[in-house]
Coordinates of N, CA and C and ligand atoms in Angstrom, one line a residue:
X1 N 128.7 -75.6 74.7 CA 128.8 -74.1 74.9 C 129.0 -73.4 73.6
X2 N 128.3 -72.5 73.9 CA 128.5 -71.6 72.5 C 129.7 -70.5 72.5
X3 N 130.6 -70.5 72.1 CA 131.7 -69.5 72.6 C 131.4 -67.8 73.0
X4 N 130.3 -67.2 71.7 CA 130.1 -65.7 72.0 C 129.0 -65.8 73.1
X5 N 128.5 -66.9 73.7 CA 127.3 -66.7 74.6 C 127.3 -66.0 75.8
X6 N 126.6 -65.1 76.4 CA 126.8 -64.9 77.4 C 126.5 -65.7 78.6
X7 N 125.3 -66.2 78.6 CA 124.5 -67.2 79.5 C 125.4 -68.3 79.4
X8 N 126.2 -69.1 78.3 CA 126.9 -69.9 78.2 C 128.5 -69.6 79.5
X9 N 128.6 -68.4 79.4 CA 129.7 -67.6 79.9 C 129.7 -67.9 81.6
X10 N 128.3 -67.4 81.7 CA 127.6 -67.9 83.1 C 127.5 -69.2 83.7
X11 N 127.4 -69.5 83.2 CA 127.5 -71.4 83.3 C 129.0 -71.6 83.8
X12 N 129.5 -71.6 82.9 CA 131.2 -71.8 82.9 C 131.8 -71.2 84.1
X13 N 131.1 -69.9 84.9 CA 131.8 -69.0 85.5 C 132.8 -68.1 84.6
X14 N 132.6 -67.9 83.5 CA 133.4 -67.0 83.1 C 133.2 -65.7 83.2
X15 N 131.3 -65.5 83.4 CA 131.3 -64.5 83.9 C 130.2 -64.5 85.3
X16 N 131.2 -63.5 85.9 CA 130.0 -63.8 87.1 C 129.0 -63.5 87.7
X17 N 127.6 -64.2 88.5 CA 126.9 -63.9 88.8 C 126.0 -64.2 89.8
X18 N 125.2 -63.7 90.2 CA 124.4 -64.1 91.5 C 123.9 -65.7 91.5
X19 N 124.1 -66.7 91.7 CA 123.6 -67.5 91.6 C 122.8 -68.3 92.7
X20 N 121.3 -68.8 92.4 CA 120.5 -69.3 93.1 C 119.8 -70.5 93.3
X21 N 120.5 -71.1 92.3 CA 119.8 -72.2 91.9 C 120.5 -73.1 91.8
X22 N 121.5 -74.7 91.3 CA 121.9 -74.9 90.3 C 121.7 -76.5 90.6
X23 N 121.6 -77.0 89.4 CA 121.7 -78.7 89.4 C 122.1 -79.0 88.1
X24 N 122.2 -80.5 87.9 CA 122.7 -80.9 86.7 C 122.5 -80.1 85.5
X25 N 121.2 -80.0 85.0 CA 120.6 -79.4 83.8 C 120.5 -78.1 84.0
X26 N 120.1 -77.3 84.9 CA 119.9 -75.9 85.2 C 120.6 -74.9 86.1
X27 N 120.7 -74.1 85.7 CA 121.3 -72.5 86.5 C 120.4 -71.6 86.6
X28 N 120.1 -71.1 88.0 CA 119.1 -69.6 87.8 C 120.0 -68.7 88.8
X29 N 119.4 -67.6 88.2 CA 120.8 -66.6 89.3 C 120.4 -65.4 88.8
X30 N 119.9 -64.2 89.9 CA 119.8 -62.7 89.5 C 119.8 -62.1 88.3
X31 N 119.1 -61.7 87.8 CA 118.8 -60.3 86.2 C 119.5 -59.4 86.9
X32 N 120.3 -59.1 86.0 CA 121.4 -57.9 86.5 C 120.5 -56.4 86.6
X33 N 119.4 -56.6 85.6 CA 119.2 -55.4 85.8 C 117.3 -55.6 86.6
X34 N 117.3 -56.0 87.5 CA 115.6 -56.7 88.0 C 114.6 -55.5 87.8
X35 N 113.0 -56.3 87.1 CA 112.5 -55.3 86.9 C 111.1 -55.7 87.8
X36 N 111.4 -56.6 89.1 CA 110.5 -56.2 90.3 C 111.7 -57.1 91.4
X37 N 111.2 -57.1 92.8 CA 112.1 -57.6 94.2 C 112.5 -59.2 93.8
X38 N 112.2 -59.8 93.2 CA 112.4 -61.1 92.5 C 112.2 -61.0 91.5
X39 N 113.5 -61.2 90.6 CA 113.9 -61.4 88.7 C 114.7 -62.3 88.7
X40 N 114.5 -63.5 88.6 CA 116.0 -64.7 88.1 C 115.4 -65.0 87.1
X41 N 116.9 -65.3 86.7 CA 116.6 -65.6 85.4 C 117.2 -67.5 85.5
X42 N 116.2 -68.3 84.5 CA 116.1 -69.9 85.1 C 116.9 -70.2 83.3
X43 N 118.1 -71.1 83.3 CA 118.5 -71.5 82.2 C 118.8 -72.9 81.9
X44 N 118.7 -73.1 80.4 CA 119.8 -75.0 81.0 C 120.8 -74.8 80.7
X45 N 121.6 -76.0 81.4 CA 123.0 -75.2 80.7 C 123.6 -75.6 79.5
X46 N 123.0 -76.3 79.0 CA 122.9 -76.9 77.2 C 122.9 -75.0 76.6
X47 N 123.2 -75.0 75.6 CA 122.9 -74.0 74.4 C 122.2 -74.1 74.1
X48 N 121.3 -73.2 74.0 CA 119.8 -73.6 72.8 C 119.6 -71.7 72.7
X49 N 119.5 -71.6 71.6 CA 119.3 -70.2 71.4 C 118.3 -69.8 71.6
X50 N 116.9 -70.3 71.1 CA 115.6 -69.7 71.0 C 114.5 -70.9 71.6
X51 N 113.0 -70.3 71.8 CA 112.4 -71.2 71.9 C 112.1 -72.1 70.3
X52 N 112.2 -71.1 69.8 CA 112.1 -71.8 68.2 C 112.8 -73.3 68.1
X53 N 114.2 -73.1 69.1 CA 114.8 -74.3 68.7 C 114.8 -75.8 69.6
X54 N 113.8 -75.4 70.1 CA 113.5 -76.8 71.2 C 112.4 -77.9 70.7
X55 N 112.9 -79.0 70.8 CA 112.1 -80.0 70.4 C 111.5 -81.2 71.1
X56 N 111.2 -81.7 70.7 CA 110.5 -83.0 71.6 C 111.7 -83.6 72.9
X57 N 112.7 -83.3 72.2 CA 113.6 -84.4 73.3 C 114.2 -83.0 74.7
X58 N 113.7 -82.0 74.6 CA 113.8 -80.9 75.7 C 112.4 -80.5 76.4
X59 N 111.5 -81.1 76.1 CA 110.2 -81.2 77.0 C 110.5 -81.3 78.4
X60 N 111.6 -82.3 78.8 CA 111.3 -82.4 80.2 C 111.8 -81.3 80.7
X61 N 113.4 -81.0 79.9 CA 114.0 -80.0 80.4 C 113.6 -78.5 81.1
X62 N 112.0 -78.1 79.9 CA 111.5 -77.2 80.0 C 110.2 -76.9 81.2
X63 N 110.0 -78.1 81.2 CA 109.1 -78.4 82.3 C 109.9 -78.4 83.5
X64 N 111.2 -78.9 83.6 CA 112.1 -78.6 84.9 C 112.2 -77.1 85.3
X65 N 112.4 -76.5 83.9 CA 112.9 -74.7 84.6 C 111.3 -74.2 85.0
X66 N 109.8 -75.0 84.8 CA 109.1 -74.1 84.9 C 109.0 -74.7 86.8
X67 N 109.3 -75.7 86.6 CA 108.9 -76.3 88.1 C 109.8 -76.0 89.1
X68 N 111.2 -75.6 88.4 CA 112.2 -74.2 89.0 C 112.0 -73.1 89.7
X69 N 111.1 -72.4 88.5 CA 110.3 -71.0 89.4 C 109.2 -71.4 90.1
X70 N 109.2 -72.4 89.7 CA 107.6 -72.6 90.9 C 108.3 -72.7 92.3
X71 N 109.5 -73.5 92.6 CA 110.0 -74.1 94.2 C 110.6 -72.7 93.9
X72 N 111.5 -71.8 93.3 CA 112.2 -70.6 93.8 C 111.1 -69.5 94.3
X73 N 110.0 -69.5 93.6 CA 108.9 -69.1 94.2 C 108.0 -69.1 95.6
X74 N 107.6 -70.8 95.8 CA 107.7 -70.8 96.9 C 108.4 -70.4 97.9
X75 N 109.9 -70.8 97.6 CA 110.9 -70.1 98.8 C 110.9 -69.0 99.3
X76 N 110.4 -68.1 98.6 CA 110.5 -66.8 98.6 C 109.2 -66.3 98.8
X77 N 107.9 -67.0 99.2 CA 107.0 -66.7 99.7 C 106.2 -65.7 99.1
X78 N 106.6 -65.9 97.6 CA 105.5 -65.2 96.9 C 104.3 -66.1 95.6
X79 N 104.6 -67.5 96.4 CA 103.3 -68.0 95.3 C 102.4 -68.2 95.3
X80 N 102.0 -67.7 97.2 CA 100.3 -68.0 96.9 C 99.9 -66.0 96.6
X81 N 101.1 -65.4 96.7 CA 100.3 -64.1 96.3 C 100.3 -63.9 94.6
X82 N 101.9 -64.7 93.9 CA 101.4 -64.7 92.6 C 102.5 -64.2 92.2
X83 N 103.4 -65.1 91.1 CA 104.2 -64.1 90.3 C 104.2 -64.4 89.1
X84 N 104.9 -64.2 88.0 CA 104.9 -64.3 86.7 C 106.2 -65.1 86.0
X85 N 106.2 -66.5 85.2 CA 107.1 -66.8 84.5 C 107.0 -66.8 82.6
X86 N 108.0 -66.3 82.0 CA 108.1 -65.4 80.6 C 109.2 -66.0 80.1
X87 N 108.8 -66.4 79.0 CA 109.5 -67.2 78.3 C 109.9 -66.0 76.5
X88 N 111.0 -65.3 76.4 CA 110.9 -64.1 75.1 C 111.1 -64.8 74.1
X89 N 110.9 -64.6 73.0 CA 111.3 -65.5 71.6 C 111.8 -64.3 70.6
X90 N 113.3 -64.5 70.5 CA 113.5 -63.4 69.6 C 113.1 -62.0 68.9
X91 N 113.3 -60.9 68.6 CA 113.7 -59.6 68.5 C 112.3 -59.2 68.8
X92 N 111.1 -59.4 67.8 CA 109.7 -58.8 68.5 C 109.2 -59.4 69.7
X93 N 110.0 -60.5 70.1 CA 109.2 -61.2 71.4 C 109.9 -60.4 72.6
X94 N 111.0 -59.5 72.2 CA 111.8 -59.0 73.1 C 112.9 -59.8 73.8
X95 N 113.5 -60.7 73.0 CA 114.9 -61.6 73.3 C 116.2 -60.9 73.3
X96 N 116.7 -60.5 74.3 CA 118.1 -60.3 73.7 C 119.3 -60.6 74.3
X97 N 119.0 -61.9 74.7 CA 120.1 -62.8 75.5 C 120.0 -63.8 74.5
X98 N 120.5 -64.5 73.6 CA 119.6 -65.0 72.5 C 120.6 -67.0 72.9
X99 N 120.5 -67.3 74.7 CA 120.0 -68.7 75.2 C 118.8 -68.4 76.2
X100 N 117.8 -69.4 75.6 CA 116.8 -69.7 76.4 C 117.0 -69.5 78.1
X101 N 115.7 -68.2 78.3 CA 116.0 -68.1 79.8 C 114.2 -68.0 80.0
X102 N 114.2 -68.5 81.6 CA 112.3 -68.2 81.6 C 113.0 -67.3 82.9
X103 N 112.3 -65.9 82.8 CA 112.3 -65.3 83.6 C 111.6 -65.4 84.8
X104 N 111.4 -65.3 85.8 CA 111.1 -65.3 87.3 C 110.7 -64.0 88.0
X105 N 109.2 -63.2 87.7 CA 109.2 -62.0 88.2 C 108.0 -62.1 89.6
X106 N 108.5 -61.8 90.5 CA 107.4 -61.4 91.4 C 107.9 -60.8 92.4
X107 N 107.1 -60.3 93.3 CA 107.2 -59.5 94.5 C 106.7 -58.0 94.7
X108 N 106.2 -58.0 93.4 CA 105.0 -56.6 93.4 C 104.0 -57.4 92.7
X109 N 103.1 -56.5 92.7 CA 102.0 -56.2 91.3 C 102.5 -55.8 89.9
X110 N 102.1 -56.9 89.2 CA 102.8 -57.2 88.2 C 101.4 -56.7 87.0
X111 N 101.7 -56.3 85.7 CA 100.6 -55.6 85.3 C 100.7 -56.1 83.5
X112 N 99.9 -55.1 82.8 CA 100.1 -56.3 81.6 C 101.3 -56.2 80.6
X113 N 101.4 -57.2 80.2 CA 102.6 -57.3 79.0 C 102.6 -56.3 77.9
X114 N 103.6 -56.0 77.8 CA 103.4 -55.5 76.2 C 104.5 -54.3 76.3
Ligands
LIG201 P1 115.6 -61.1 77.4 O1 115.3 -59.7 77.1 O2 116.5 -61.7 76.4 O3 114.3 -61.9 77.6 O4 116.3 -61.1 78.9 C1 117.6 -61.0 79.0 C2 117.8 -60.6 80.5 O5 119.2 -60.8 80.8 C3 117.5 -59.2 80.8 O6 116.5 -59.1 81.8 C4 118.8 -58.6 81.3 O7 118.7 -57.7 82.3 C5 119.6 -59.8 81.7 N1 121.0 -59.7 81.6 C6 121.7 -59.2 80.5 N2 123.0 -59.3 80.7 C7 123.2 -59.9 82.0 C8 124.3 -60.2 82.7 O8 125.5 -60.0 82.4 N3 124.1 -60.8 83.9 C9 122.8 -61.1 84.4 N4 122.7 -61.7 85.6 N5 121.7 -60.7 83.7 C10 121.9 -60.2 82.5
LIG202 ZN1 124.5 -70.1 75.5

């Protein structure tokens, strides 16, 4: 755990949050601030700051959070209509939770990035 982390914070329960997910490796649980009817945010609970900082030996890890939104997706009956998972990478990628989170957006019409 990282001490100033927030997501780390979340993990721990230090700070609290909607949570929806959780197993050994992973936590997903409500975007405080959601920007369609489903936004979780999918984490591990390891520290890793960026994508920049993942290596060969978190492959599977990363493949788990994507196969995360896939079944939270299903559950929620929006994956044969379609939703979107977003991975930010630091200040121009638009990161500013700065532990690895894949975001979870669907339940509207979702439109382009940028
Ligand atoms: P980023 O911009 O780093 O890709 O995404 C960070 C996300 O974390 C944002 O969507 C933001 O709304 C969410 N967020 C920031 N602070 C909190 C918090 O305290 N609790 C929760 N649940 N989400 C947060
Ligand atoms: Zn952290």
């Amino acid at each position: 755990m990282a001490d100033d982390c927030l997501f780390c914070k979340i993990v721990e329960r230090a700070v609290p949050s909607d949570i929806v997910y959780e197993d050994d490796t992973l936590l997903a649980f409500n975007d405080i601030s959601p920007q369609a009817p489903t936004h979780v945010l999918i984490i591990p609970k390891t520290h890793i700051a960026t994508v920049n900082d993942l290596t060969d030996s978190e492959a599977e890890l990363i493949g788990k959070m994507a196969l995360c939104g896939q079944s939270l997706a299903c559950a929620r009956g929006i994956d044969e209509g379609g939703y979107r998972l977003i991975l930010n990478c630091n200040a121009l990628g638009g990161q500013t939770v700065f532990h690895v989170h894949l975001h979870l957006l669907g339940g509207r019409q979702l439109r382009g990035l940028g």
